[in-house]
Structures are given as C-alpha cells and as structure tokens.
Coordinates of C-alpha atoms and ligand atoms in Angstrom, one line a residue:
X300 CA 20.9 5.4 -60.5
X301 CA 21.2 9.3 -59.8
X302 CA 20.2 11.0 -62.7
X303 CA 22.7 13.8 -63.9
X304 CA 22.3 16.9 -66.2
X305 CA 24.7 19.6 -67.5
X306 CA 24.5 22.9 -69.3
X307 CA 27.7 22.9 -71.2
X308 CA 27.7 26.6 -72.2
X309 CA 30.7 27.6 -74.3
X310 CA 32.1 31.4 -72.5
X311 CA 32.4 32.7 -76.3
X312 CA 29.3 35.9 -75.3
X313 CA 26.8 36.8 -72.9
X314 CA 24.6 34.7 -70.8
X315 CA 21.7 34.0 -74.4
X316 CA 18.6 32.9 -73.6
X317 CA 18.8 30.1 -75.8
X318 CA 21.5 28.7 -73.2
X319 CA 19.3 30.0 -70.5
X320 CA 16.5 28.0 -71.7
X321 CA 18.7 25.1 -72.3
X322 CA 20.0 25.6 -68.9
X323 CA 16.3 26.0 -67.6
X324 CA 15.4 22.6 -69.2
X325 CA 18.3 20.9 -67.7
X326 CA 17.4 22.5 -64.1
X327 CA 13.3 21.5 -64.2
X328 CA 14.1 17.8 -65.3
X329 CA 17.1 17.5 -62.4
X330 CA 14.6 18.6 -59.6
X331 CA 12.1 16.9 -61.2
X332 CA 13.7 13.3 -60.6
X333 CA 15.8 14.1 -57.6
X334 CA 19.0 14.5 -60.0
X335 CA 21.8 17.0 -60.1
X336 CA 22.0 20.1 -62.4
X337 CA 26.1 20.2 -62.8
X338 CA 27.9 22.7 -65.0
X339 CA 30.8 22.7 -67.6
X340 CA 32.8 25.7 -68.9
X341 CA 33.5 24.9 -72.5
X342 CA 36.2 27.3 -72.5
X343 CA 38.7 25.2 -75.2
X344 CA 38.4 28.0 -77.7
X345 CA 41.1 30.4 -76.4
X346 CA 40.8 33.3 -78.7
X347 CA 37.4 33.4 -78.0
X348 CA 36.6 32.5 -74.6
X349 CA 37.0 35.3 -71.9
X350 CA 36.7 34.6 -68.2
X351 CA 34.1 37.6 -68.0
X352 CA 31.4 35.6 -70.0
X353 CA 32.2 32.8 -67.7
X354 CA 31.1 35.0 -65.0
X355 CA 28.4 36.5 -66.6
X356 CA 27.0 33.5 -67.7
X357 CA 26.9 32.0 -63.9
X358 CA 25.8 35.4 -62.8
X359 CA 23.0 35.0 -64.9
X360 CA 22.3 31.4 -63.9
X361 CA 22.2 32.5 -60.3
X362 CA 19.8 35.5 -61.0
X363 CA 17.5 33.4 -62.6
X364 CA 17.1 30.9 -59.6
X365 CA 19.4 27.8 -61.3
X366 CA 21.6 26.8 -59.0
X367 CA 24.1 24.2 -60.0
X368 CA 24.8 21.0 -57.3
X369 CA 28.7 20.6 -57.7
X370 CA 31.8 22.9 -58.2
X371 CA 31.7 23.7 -62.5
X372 CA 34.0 21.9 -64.2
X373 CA 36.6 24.1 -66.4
X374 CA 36.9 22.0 -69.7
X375 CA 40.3 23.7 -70.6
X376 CA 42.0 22.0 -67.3
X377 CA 41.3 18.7 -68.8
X378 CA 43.0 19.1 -72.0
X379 CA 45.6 16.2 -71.5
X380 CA 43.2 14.0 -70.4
X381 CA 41.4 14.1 -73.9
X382 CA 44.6 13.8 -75.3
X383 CA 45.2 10.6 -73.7
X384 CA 41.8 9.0 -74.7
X385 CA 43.0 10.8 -78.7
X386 CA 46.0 9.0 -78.0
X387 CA 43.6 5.3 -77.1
X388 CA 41.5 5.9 -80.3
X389 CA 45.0 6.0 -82.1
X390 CA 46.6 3.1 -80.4
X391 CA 43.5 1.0 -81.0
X392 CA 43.2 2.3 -84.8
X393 CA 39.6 3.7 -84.4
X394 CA 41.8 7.6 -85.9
X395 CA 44.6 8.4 -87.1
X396 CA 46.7 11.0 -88.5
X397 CA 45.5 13.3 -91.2
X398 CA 48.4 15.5 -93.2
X399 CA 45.7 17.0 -95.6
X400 CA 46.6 20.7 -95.4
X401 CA 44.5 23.5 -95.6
X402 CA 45.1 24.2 -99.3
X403 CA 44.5 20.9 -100.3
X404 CA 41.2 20.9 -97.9
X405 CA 40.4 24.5 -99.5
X406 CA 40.8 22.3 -103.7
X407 CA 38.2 19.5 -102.4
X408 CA 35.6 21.9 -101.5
X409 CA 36.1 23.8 -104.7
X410 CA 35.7 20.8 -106.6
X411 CA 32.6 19.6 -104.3
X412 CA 31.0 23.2 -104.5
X413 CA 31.3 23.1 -108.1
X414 CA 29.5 20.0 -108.2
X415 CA 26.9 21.1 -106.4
X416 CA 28.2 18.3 -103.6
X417 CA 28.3 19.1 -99.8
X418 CA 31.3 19.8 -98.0
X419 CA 33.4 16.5 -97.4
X420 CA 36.4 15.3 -96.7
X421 CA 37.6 12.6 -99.0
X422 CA 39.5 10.5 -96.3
X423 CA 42.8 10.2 -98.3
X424 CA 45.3 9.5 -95.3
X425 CA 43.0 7.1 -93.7
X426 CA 45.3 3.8 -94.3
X427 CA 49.0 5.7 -94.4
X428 CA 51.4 3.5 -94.0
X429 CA 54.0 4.2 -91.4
X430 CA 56.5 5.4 -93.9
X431 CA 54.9 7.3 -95.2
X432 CA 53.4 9.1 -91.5
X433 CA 57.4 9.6 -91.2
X434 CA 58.0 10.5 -94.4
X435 CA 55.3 13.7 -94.1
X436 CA 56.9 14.7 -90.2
X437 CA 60.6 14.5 -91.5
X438 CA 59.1 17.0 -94.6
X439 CA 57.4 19.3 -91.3
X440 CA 54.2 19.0 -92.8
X441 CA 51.7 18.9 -89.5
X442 CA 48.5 17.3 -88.9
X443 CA 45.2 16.8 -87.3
X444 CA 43.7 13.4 -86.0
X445 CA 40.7 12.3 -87.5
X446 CA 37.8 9.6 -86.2
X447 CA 36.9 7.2 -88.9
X448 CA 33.6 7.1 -89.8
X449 CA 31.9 4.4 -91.4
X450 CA 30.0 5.4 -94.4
X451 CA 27.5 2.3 -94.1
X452 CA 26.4 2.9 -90.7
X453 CA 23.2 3.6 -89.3
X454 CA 23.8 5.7 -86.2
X455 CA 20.0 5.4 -84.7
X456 CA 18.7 6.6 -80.7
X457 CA 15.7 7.6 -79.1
X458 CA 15.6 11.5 -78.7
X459 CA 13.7 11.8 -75.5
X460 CA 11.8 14.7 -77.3
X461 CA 11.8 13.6 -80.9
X462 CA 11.4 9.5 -81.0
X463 CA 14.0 7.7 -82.9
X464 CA 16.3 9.6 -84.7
X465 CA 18.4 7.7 -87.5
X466 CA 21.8 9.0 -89.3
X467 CA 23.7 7.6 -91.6
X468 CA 27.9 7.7 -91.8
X469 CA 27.7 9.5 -95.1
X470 CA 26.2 12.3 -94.2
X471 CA 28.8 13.4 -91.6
X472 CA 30.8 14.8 -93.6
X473 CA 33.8 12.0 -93.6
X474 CA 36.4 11.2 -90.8
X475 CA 35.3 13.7 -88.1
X476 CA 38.9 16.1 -86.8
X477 CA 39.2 14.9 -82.9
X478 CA 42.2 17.6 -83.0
X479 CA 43.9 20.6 -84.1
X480 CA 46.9 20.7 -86.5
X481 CA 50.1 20.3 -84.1
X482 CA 54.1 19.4 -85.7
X483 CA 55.4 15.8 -85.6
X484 CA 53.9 12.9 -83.6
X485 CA 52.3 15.4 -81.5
X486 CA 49.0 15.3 -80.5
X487 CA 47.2 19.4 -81.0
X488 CA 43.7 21.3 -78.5
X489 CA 41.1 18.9 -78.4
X490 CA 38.0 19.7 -80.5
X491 CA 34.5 19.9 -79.1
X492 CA 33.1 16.4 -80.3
X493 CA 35.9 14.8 -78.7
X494 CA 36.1 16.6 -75.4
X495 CA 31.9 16.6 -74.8
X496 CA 32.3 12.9 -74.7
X497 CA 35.2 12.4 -72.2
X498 CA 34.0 14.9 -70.5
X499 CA 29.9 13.7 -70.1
X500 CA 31.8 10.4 -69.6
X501 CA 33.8 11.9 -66.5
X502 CA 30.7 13.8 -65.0
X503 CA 28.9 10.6 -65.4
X504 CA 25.8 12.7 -67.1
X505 CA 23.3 10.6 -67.7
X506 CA 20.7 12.9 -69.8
X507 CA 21.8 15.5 -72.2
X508 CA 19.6 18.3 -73.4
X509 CA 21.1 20.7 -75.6
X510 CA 19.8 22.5 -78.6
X511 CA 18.2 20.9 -82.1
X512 CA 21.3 22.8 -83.8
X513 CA 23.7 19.8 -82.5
X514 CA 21.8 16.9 -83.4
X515 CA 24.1 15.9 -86.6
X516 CA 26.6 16.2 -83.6
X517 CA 25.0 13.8 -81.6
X518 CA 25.8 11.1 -84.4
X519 CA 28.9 11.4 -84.2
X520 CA 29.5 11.4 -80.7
X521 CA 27.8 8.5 -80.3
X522 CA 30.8 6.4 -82.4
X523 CA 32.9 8.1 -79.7
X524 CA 31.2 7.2 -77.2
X525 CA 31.1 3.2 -78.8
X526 CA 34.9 3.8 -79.4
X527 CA 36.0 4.7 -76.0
X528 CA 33.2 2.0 -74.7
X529 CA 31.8 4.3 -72.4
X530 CA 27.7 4.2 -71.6
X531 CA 25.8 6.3 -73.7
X532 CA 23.4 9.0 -72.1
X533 CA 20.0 9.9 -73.1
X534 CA 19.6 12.5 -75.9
X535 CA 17.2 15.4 -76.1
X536 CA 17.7 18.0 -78.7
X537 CA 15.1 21.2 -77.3
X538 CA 13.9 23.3 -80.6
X539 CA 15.2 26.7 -81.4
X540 CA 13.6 29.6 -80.4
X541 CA 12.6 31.8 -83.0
X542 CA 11.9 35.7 -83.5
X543 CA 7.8 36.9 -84.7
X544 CA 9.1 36.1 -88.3
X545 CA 9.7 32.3 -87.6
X546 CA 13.6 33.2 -88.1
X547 CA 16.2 32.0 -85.0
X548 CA 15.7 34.7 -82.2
X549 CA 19.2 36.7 -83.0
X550 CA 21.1 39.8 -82.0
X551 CA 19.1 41.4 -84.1
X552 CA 15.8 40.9 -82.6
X553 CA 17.1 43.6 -80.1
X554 CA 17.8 41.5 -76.8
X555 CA 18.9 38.5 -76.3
X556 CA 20.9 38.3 -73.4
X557 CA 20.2 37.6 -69.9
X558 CA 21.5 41.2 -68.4
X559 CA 19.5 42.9 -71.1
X560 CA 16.2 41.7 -69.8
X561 CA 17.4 42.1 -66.3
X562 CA 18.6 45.7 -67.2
X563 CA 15.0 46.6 -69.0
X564 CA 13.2 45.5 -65.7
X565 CA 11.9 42.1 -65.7
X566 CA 12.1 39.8 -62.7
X567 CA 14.2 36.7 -62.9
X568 CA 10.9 34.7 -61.5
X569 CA 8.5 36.2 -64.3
X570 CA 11.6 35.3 -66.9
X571 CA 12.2 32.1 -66.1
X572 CA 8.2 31.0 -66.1
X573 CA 7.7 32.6 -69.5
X574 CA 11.1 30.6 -70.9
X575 CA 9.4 26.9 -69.2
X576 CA 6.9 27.7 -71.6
X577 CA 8.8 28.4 -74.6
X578 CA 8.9 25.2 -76.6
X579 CA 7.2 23.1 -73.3
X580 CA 3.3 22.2 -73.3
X581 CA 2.6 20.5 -69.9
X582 CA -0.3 18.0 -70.6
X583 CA -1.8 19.4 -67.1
X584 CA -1.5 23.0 -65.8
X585 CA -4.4 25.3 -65.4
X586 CA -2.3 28.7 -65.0
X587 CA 0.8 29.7 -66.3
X588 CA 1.8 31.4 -63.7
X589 CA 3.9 29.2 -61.9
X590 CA 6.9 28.9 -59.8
X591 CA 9.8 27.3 -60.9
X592 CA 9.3 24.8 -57.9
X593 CA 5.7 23.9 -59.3
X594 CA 6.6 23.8 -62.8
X595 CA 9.7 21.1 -61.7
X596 CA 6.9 19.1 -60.6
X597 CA 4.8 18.4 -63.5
X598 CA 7.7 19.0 -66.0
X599 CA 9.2 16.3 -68.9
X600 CA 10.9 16.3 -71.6
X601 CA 8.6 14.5 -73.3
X602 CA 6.1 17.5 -73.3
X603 CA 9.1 19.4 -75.0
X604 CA 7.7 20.3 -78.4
X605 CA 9.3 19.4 -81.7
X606 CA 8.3 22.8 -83.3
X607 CA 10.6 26.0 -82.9
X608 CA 9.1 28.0 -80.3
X609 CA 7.9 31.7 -81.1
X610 CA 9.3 34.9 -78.8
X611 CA 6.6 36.6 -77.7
X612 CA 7.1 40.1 -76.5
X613 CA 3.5 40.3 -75.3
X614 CA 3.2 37.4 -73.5
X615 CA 6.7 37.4 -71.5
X616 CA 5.5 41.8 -70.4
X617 CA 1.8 40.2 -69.3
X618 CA 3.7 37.3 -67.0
X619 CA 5.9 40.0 -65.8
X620 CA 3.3 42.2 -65.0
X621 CA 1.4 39.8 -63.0
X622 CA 4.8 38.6 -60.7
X623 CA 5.1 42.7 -59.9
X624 CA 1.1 42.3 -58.9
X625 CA 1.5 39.8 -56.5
X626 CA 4.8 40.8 -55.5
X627 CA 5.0 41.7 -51.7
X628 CA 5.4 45.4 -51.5
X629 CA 7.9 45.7 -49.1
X630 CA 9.5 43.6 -51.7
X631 CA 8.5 45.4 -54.9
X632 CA 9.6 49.0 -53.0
X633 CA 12.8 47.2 -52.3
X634 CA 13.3 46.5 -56.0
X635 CA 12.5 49.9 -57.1
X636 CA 13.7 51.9 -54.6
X637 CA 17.1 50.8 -56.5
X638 CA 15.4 53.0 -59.8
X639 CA 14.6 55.7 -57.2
X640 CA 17.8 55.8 -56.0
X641 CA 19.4 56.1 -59.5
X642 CA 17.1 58.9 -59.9
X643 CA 17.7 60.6 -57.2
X644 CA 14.8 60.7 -55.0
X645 CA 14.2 59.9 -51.6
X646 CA 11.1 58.0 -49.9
X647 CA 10.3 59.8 -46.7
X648 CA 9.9 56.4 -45.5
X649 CA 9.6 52.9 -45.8
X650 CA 6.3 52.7 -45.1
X651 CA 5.6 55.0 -47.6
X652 CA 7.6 53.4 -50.0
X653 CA 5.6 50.6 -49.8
X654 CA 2.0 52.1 -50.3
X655 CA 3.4 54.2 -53.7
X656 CA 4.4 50.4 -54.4
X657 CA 1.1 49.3 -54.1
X658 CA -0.4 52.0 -55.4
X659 CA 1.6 52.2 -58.9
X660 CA 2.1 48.0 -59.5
X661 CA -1.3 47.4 -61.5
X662 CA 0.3 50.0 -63.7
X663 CA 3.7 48.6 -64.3
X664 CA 4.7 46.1 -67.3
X665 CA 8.3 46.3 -66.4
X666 CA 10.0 47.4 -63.4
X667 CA 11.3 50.4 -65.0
X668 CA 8.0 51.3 -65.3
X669 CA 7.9 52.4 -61.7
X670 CA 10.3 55.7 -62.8
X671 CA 7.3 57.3 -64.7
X672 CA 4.5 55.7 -62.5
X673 CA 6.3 57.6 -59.3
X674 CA 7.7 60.5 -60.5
X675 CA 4.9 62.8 -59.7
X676 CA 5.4 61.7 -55.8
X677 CA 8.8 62.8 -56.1
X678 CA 8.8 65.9 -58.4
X679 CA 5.6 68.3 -58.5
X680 CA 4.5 67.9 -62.0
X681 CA 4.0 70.8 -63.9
X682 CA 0.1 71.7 -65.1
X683 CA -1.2 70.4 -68.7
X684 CA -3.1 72.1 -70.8
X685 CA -6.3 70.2 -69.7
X686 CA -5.6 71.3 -66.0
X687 CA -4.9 75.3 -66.8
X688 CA -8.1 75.1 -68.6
X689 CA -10.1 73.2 -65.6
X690 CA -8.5 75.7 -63.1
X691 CA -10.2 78.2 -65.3
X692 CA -13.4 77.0 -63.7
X693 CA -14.6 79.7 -60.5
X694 CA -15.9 76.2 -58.7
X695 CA -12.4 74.7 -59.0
X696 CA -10.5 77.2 -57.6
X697 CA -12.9 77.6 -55.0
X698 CA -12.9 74.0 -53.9
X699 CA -8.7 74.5 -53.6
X700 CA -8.7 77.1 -51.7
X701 CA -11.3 75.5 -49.0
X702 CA -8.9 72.7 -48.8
X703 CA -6.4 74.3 -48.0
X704 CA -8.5 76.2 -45.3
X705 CA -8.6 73.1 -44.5
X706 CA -5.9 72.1 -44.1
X707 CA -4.5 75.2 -42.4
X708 CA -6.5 75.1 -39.6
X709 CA -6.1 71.8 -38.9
X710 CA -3.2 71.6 -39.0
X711 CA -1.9 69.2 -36.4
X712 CA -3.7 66.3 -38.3
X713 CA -2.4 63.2 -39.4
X714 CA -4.1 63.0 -42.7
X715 CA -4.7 59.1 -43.9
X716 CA -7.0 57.9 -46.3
X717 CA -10.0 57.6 -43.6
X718 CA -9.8 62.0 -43.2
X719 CA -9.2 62.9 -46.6
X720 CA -12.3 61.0 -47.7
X721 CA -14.2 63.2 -44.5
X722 CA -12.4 66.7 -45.7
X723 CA -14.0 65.8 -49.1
X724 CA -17.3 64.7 -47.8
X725 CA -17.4 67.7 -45.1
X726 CA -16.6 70.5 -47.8
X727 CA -19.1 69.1 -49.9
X728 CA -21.9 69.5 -47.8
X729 CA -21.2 72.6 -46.1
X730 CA -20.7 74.5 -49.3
X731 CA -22.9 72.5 -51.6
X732 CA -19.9 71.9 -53.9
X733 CA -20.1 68.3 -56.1
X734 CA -17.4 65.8 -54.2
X735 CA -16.3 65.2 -58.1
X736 CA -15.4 68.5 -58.5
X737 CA -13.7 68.6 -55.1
X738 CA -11.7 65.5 -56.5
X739 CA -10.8 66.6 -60.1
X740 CA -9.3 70.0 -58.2
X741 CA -7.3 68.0 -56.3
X742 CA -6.3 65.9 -59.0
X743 CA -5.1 69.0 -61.2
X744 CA -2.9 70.5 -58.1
X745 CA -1.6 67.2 -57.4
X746 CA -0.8 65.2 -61.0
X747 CA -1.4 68.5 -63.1
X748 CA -4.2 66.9 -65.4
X749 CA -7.0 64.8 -64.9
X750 CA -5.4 61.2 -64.9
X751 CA -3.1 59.5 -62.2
X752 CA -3.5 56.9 -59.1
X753 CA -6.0 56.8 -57.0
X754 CA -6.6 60.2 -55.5
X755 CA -7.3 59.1 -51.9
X756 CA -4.4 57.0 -51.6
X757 CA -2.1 59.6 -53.3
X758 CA -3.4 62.5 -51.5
X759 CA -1.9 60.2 -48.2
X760 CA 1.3 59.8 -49.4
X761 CA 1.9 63.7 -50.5
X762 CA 0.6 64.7 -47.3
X763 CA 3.3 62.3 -45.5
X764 CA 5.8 64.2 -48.4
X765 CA 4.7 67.2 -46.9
X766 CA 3.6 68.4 -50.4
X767 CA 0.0 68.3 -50.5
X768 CA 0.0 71.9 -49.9
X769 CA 2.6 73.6 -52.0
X770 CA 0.8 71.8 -54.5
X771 CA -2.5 73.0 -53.9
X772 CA -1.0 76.7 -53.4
X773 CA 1.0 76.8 -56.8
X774 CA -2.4 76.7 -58.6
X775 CA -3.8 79.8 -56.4
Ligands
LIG278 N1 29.6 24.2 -75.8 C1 28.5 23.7 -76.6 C2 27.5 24.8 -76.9 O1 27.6 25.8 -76.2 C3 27.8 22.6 -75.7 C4 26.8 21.8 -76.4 C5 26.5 20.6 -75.6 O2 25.6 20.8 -74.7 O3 27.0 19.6 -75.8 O4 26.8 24.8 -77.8

C-alpha cells in the first residue's frame, strides 16, 4: 500500500522551523519508501489564519527543497463535511450536545484549581434527555458537541519513535468539544481533533509525524478514529527542539522562522542538512554533510531520538560554511551578486565575479558575509594605521613606485596571476628588494593594512577593475 505523509501546518505565523523540521521529517520518510509528501492548510481558525502565512509557509517549503506530490488541501473548504461525520457521531450516540456555558465552565475550574485538581470537565449533560435538549434551545441557551470519553479506557499504540505509548480516558480531560457553541440544533466550526481525523481519513495518510506537544492529542483522536471506524495510521511524535538553555526554541531565541534564516544568508541546502540532524541519529553515516537525496536514503523514524534536540548556532554556521565551499562559483557569484547588487556595485564581469567568489568563500559563514569579504574590490579602502606606518618605510614606497613603473610601461599587458608573480619576482632581483616586502606594499595600496585575500589572486581581479593603479598611486 502507498505510503502517505502530511505536514498539516496551521497558517496562524511564519513558516517556524519546528514545522519545517516536522515538514522535513515527513519529506525524508516519503522519499525514503516511494510514498507521497501531501500538504493540508489548517486554516479553521479564522481570526487567526491569514492567507499570507499560507503563502509563506509554502514559499518556505519550496525554498528549502520539499516539494509536496498533490494539490494542498484547504481544511476550511471541508467544513460541512466534518459536520456531517459530527452529525454520525450524534446519530449513533458516540457525542452529544453540551449546554454548559462559559460561566458555568469558568465555576468548575475554580473549584478544581482550588483543589489543586487539573482542568476538567465534569460531563454533566452527557445523558440529557430530549426534553430537556428542547427545553435548553426554546430558553436560547447554545451549545457545543462533545465526544464521550470513557474514563476506564486504556488508549495504547506504538509510537514509531517512542514504543508503546499508553493513555488512560481520565486523563483527557473529560468529553473532548468536536465543535463550537452554535444556537438551536445547529451544529457550530469544527475543532481541530475532529477535523485532523476526517481529514487524515480523506487523504488516506497512512503515517503521521507531528510534534511530541500533540501526543495527549493523539489519544483522543484515536476514539475518533474507532468511532467513525476508519483505519488508524501510524503515529510518530518527533521531540521539540530546544534553545542552549534546554527551554523550547521560541521567538525569543532571536530567529525562528524560515525567511529569517534565509534573510541572514544561509542556503536552504546547508539548512535543511543541519535540521535532518536535529533530533535524527542515523545508525550509519560517516559525514554530515549530506544531501537531502542521500539523507532520504538511509533515513527512519526509528533513528528519531526521544530527547529534545539542542539548536546549535555553531554547528548549523560550520554546515553552512562548508555548502558555500563547495558551492560552484558561478553559482555562489550568482547568489551574491544579488548582495552586490543591493549594495550597489558592479562586477566588471562574470568571469570576474566568479574568481572574487572563489577567492572570498573559505572566508564566509553566511552569505552575507560576502558584503564585507568584497568590499575592498568594489570601494578602495581607506589606509589603517598599520599601513600609514608601513608606508613610512623608504623600501616600501620604493617598491610602489617600481610597480607602477611597471606597470606604466607595460602597459598593454594583460596582467593575470602568472605576470604579477614575474613583476614581483623581476623587481626583486633587479633591485635587490625582498619579494615580501614587494608583497606587503602591495598589500597596503590595495586592502590598506596588512591582512586580506590572497594577494596574487586579488591583484588580478583589481587590475581587470582597472584599479590596481589608482591604488598604488594614492599612497605616493
Ligand atoms: N495544525 C496542527 C499544528 O499545526 C497540526 C498538527 C498535526 O499534524 O496533526 O500543530
């Protein structure tokens, strides 16, 4: 039988990476048994759902390589259809109508709370009588229907990451609400334990894998699910991810959504290898640097761990910089030409686009990086302290201005790395000058201290600039 997953993200906020890991999850197992990776829009919560999260959150699937197999399903255009199975549960006695109002629910918890009990509802309207039912709708009085839940049972499956996992009826919190409050016999919105059921029913998902935070929920969908007679699916509840204190990774933490780490330069590839790892401990992989493809291959969610997983800042910037590494460059200059562009600054050409790529990447954590790394190929740098003070030296002004002899007189040369190593080599000899020296001139004119790139390389690309010399000439 095809195997089917869904992320069922709720469009409440931005794409989170909890729901991207989830989502990730979902996505490695699907590939990895030949399944489908479908999608439902839990968009039943109409003051808070907007249709721009929607987007944002399948923006964000799409930029992170998770593409889904079918057409998303909009849970809100199915609203009457989990009305009619409310309506089945009724007919067949399995819920029924609940007039508790919200004051009286407001006493119990008072009382419970003072007790020291949990929240729970006491069940009272459970065996109305149909008098009565009328009695309440001809007073106005509206209601909610509510799932009866067996306080003796023992709900029990076999979490797919956890083992068996038992629950008792008790500790539900009594007859679970299937619906909101809605006038006379009239049934109101669909809640989420309700509508997750018909609705993994209808999709025909066959493993769900959702968050540790909805286990309790889990329980009671599986009465639904018994109720309605439909086939139960395969549970796997993935653990939370948490922030450096052990706390769940929040707002707080600074980012947490998808665009934010998009926005502060990593690559969707490098994110989505670092979140497989997050809470997954293959039993066999020698690297962790691994596509998504390869990672589908040896994934399961029985190597899911139990434990919350940690965030780690310094792990997710190392795996980033090592996808900008091995990143083609006319790739990589594609990517940061974009930063370039924002800046305002123009490569002369593509070709030189892509060897200040390859000359800056070792140096870049995050894309953004690449600003700072190339700004002193687009804007002359102005000279530090440690420069003005080795211009000072009579050798290093010297070995400037026989460069740009150089230079001068040859000037029909097409300088690449091969010739600037020769200009250095030549000028040493001929005027007994150290080739370091040569260098760390050179180094001061073009950077304005004594750190940067590789000189050789750079040197190339500022002569291509055409600003090798106004560089040189500005420390004269
Ligand atoms: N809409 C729920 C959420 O976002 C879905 C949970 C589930 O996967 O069933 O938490």
């Amino acid at each position: 039988m095809e195997k089917r997953l869904r992320l069922a993200p709720s469009p409440t906020g931005l794409f989170h990476i909890g729901t991207a890991r989830t989502a990730l999850f979902n996505w490695l197992y699907s590939k990895k048994v030949g399944g489908k990776f479908l999608i439902r829009i839990e968009d039943t919560d109409f003051i808070r759902s907007k249709s721009e999260y929607t987007n944002n959150i399948l923006e964000g699937l799409n930029w992170l390589g998770l593409q889904w197999d079918e057409e998303p399903l909009k849970q809100s255009d199915r609203i009457s259809i989990h009305k009619k199975y409310i309506n089945k549960l009724l007919e067949s006695g399995a819920a029924y109508r609940c007039f508790t109002t919200e004051d009286e629910i407001s006493k119990l918890r008072e009382e419970q709370k003072k007790k020291g009990l949990p929240p729970k509802h006491d069940n009272r309207h459970r065996n109305l009588s149909k008098e009565k039912i009328e009695t309440f709708i001809s007073q106005g009085k509206t209601s909610v229907i509510r799932f009866k839940i067996d306080e003796k049972i023992d709900i029990k499956w076999v979490d797919q990451i956890r083992g068996e996992i038992k629950w008792q009826g008790k500790d539900l919190g009594g007859d679970l609400v299937l619906s909101r409050r809605a006038m006379g016999y009239e049934i109101g919105d669909p809640l989420y334990n309700l509508a997750v059921v018909v609705d993994d029913n209808y999709m025909n998902i066959t493993h769900v894998v959702r968050g540790e935070d909805h286990i309790s929920n889990t329980a009671k969908q599986i009465l639904i699910y018994e109720a309605l007679d439909f086939k139960i699916p395969a549970f796997s509840h993935t653990p939370l991810i948490l922030n450096s204190e052990g706390k769940k990774l929040s707002k707080r933490d600074c980012v947490t959504s998808i665009d934010e780490f998009r926005d502060m330069g990593y690559l969707p590839e490098a994110l989505a290898n670092y979140m497989a790892f997050l809470g997954w401990s293959p039993k066999s992989a020698e690297n962790e640097i691994l596509s998504l493809d390869e990672i589908s291959k040896i994934f399961d969610l029985s190597d899911i761990n139990k434990a919350g997983a940690k965030f780690s800042w310094e792990k997710l910037n190392w795996i980033n910089s090592q996808y900008i590494k091995n990143l083609e460059p006319v790739k990589l200059s594609e990517i940061i030409w974009k930063y370039w562009e924002n800046m305002g600054w123009e490569p002369p050409s593509q070709e030189w686009a892509n060897k200040l790529a390859i000359l800056i990447r070792d140096s870049m954590t995050l894309l953004k990086d690449s600003i700072d790394q190339s700004k002193p190929f687009f804007l002359i740098p102005t000279i530090q302290k440690e420069g003005q003070d080795f211009l000072e030296t009579p050798e290093s002004k010297l070995s400037l201005k026989l460069i740009l002899n150089y230079l001068i007189e040859q000037n029909s040369i097409k300088l690449n790395k091969e010739k600037a190593k020769e200009i250095i080599n030549e000028i040493s000899k001929k005027h007994n000058i150290k080739k370091g020296i040569l260098m760390k001139s050179l180094r001061v004119a073009f950077f304005g201290s004594l750190s940067g790139p590789d000189l050789i390389q750079s040197w190339e690309l500022f002569a291509e600039s055409k600003t090798d010399r106004t560089r040189i000439e500005r420390c004269l």
